[in-house]
PDB file of C-alpha atoms in Angstrom:
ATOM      1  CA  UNK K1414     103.950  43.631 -36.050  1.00  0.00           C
ATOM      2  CA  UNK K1415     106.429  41.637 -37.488  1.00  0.00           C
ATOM      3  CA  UNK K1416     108.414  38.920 -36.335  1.00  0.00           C
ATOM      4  CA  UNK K1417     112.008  40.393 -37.486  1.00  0.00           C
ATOM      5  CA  UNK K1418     110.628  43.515 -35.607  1.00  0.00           C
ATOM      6  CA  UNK K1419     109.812  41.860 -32.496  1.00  0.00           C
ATOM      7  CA  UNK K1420     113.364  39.877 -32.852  1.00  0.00           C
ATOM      8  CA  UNK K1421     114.711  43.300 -33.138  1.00  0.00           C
ATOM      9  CA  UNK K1422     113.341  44.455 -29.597  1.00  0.00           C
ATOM     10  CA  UNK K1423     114.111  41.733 -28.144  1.00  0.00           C
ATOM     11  CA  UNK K1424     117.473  41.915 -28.686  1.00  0.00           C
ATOM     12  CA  UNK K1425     117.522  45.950 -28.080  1.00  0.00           C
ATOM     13  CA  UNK K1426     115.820  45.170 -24.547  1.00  0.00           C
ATOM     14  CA  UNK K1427     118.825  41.848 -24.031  1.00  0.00           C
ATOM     15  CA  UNK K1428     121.632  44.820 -25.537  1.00  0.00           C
ATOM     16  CA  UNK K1429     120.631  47.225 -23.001  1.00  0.00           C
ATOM     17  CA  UNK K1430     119.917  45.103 -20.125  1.00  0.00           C
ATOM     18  CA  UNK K1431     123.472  43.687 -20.831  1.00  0.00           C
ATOM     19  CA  UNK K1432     125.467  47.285 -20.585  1.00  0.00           C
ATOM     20  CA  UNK K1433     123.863  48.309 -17.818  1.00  0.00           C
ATOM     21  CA  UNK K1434     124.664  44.890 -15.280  1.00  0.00           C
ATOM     22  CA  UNK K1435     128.215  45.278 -17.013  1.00  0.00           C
ATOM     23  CA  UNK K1436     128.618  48.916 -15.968  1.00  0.00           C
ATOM     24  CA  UNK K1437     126.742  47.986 -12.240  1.00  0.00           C
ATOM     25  CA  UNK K1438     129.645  45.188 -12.033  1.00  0.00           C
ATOM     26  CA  UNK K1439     132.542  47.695 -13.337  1.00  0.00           C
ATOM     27  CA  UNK K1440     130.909  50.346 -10.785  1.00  0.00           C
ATOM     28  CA  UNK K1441     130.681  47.827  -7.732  1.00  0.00           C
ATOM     29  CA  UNK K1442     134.373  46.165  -8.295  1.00  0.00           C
ATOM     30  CA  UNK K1443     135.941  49.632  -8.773  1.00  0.00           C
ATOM     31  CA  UNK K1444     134.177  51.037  -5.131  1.00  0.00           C
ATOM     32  CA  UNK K1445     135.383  47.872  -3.882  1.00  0.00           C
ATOM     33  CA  UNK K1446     138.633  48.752  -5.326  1.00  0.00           C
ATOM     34  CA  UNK K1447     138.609  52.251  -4.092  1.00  0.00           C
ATOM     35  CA  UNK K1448     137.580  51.215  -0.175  1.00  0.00           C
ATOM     36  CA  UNK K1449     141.016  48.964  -0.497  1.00  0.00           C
ATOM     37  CA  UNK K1450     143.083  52.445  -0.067  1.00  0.00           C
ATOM     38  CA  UNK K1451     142.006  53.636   3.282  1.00  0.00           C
ATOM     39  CA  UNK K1452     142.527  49.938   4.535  1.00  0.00           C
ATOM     40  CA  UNK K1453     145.729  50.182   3.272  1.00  0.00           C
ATOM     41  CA  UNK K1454     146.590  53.109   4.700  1.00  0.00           C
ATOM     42  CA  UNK K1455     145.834  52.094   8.621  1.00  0.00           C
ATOM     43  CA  UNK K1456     147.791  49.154   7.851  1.00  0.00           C
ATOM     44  CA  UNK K1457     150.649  51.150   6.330  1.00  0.00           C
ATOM     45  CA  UNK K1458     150.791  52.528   9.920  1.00  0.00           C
ATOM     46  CA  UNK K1459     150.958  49.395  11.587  1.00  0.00           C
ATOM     47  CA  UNK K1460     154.395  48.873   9.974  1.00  0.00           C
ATOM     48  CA  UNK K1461     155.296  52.452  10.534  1.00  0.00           C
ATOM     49  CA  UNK K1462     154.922  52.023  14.191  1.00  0.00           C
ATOM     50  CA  UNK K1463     156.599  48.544  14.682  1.00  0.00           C
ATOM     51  CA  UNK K1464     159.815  49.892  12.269  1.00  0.00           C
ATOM     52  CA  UNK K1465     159.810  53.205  14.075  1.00  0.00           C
ATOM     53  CA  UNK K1466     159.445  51.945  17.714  1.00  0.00           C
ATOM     54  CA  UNK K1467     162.055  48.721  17.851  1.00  0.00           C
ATOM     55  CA  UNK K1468     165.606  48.824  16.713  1.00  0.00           C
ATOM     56  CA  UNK K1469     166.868  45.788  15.259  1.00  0.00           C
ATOM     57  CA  UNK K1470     167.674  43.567  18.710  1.00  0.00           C
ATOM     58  CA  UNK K1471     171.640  43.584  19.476  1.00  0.00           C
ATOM     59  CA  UNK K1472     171.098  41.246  22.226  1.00  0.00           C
ATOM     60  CA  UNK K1473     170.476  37.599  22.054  1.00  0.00           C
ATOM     61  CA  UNK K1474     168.023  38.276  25.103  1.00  0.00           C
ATOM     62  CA  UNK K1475     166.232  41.115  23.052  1.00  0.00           C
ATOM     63  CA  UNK K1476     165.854  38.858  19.676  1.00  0.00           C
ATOM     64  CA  UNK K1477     162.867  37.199  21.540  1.00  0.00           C
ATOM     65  CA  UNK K1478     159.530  38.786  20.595  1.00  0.00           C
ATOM     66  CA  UNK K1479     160.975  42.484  19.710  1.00  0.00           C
ATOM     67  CA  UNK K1480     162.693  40.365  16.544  1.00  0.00           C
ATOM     68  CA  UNK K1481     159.341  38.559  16.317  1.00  0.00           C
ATOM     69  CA  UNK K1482     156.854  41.814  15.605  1.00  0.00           C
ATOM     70  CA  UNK K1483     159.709  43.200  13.461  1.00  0.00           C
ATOM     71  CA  UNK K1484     159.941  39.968  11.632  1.00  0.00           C
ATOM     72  CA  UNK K1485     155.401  40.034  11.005  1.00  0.00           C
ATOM     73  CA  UNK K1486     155.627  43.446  10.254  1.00  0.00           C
ATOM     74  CA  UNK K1487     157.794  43.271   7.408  1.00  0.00           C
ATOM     75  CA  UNK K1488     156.129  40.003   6.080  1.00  0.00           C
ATOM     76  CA  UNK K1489     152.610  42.136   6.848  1.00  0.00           C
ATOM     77  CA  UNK K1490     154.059  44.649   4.489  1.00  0.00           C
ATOM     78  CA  UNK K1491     155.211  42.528   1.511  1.00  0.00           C
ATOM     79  CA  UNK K1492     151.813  40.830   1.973  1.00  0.00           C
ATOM     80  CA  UNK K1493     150.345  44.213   1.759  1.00  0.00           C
ATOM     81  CA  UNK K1494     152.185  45.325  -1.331  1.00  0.00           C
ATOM     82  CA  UNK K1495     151.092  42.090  -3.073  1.00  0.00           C
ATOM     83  CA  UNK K1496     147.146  43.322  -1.635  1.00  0.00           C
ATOM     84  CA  UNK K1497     147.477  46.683  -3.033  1.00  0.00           C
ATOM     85  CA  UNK K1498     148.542  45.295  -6.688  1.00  0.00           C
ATOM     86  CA  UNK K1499     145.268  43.173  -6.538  1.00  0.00           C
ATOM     87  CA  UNK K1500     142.920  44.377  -4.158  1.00  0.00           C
ATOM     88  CA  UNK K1501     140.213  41.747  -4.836  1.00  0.00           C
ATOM     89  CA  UNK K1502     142.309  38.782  -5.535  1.00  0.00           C
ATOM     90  CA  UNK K1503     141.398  36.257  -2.965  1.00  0.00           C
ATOM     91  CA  UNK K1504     144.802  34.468  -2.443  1.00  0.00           C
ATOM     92  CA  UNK K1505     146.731  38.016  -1.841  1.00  0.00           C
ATOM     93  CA  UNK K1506     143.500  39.083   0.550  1.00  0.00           C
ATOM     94  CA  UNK K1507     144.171  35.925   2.542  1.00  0.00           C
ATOM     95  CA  UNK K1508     147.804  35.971   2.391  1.00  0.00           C
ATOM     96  CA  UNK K1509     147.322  39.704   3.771  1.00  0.00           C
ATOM     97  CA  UNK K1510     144.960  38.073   6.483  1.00  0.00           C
ATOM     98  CA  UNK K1511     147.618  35.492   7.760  1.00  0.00           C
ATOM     99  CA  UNK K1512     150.317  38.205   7.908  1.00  0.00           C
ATOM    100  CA  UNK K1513     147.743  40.862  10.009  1.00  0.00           C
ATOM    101  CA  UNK K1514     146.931  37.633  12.534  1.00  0.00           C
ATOM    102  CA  UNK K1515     150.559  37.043  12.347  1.00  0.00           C
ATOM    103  CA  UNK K1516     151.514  40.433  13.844  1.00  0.00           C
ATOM    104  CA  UNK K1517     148.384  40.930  16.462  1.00  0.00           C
ATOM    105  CA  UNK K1518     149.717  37.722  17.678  1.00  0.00           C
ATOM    106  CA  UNK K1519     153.570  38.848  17.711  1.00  0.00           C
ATOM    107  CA  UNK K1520     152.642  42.364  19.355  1.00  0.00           C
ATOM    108  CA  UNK K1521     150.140  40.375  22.114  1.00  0.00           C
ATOM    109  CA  UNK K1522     153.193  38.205  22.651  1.00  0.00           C
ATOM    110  CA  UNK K1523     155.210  41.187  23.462  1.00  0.00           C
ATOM    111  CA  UNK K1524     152.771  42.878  25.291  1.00  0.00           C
ATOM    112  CA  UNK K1525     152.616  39.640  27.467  1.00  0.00           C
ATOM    113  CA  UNK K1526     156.201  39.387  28.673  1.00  0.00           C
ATOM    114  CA  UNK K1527     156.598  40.560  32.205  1.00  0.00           C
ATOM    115  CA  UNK K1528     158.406  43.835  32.803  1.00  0.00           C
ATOM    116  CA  UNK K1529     162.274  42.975  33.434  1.00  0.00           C
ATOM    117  CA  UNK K1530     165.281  46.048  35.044  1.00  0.00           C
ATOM    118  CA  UNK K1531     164.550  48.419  31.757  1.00  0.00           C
ATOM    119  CA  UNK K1532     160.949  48.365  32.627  1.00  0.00           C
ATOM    120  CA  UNK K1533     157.879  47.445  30.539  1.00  0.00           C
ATOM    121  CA  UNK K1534     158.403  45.313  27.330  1.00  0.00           C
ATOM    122  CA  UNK K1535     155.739  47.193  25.184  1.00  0.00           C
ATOM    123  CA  UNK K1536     155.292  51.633  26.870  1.00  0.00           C
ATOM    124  CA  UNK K1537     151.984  52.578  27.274  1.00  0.00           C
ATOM    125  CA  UNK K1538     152.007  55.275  24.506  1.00  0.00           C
ATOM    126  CA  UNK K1539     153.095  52.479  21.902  1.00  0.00           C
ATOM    127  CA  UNK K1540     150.061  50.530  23.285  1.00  0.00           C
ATOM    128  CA  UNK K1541     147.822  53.468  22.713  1.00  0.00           C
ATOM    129  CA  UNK K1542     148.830  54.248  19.265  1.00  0.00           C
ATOM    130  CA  UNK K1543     148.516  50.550  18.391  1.00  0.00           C
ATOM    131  CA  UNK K1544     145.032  50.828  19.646  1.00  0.00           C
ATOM    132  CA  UNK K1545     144.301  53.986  18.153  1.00  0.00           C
ATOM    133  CA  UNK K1546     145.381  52.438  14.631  1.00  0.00           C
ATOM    134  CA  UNK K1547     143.430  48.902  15.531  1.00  0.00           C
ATOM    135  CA  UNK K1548     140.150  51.571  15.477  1.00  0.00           C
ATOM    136  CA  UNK K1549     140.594  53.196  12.330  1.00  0.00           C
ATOM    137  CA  UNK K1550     141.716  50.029  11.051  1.00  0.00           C
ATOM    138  CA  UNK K1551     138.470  48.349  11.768  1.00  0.00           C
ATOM    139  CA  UNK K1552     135.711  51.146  10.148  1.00  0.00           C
ATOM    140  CA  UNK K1553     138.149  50.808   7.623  1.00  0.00           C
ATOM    141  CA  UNK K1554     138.183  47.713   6.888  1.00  0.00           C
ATOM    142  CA  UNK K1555     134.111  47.226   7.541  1.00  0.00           C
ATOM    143  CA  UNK K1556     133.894  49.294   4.648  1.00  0.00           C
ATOM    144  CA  UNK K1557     135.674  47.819   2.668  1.00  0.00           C
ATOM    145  CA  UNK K1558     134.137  44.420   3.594  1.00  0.00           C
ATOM    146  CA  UNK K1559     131.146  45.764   3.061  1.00  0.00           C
ATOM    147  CA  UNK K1560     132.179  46.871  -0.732  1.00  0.00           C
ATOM    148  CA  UNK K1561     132.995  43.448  -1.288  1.00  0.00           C
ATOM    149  CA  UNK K1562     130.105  42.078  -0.236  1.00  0.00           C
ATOM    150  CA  UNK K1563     127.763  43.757  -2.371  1.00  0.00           C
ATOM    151  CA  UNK K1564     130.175  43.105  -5.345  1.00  0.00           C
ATOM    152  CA  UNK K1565     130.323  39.568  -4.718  1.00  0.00           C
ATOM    153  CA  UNK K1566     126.317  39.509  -4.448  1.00  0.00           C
ATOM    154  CA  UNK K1567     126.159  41.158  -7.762  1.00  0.00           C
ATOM    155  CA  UNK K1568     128.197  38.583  -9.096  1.00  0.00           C
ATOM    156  CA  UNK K1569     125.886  35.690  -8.018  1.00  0.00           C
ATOM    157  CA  UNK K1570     122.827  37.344  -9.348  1.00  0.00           C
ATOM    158  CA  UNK K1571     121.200  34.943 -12.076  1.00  0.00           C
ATOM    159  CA  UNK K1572     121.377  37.335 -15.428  1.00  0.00           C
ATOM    160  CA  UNK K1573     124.485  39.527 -13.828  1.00  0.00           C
ATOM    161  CA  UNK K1574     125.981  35.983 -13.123  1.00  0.00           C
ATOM    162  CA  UNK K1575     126.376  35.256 -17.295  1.00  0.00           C
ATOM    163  CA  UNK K1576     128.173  38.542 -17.606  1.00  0.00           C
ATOM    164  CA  UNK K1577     130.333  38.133 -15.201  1.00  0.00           C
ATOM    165  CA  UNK K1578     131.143  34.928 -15.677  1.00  0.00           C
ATOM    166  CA  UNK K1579     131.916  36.212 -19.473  1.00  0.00           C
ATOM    167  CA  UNK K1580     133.641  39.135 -18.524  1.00  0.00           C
ATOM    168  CA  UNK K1581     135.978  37.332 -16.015  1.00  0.00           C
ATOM    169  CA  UNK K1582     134.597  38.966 -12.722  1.00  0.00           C
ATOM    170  CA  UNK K1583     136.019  36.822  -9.656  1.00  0.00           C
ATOM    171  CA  UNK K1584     134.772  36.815  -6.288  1.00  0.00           C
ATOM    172  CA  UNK K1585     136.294  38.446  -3.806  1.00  0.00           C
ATOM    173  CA  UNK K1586     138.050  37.514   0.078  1.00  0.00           C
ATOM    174  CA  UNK K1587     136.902  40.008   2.902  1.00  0.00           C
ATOM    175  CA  UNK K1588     139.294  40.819   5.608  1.00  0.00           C
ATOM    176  CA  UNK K1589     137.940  39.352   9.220  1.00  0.00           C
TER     177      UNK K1589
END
């Protein structure tokens, strides 16, 4: 055999190897991609159910924590539209992070006050659709952690790491 033959092979066994890790890391970021939409929507519903259930406050009294959860929930949903433009881009995931910690900790705030002459500061059913949401929020978003995960593992591989460091391929931010 000779050598221009064997330089030949080589390079058809480097050429192959090569499209296939590209196409695994295309495959892995667009599933990671793709688990991004069913987070999104539970979160959508977050916002739905804070804009739905509380009226902008008239009162000085009211403005307390009511204006509070309205206030997170619209900066949860600009941080959300930023998300959904760039699902894997690690400043909008952790932007998107802040603003979800931001309104658990407005509605727990809420949920905290004691009842006053109107009664209760958060109804029961609210609670239990908040809860309801928190669930499918969380398989949701395991899933899509989990997406990321193996994306950003395929990124750190040695040969896959040369590609995707070529190609551009960033790692990603889960959502805790």
């Amino acid at each position: 055999m000779s050598i221009s033959v064997a330089i030949w092979v080589v390079w058809a066994v480097v050429l192959f190897w090569a499209v296939g890790a590209y196409n695994r890391l295309v495959r892995l970021r667009s599933q990671a991609i793709a688990a991004f939409t069913p987070l999104e929507m539970q979160f959508t519903q977050y916002v739905t159910l804070v804009q739905g259930s509380f009226a902008l406050p008239t009162d000085v009294e009211e403005a307390g924590s009511r204006a509070g959860v309205l206030a997170a929930a619209r900066q949860f949903e600009s941080s959300l539209k930023a998300a959904r433009l760039h699902p894997l881009d690690a400043l909008a995931m952790r932007a998107l992070q802040t603003a979800h910690e931001t309104l658990f900790m407005s509605w727990e705030r809420l949920r905290e006050e004691p009842p006053d002459l109107a009664g209760e500061p958060l109804p029961a059913v609210l609670q239990q659709q908040w809860e309801n949401i928190a669930l499918q929020a969380a398989n949701a978003r395991d899933e899509f952690n989990r997406q990321v995960q193996a994306y950003n593992e395929a990124i750190v591989q040695f040969p896959a790491h040369l590609l995707a460091w070529l190609f551009g391929f960033r790692p990603a931010h889960t959502i805790t």
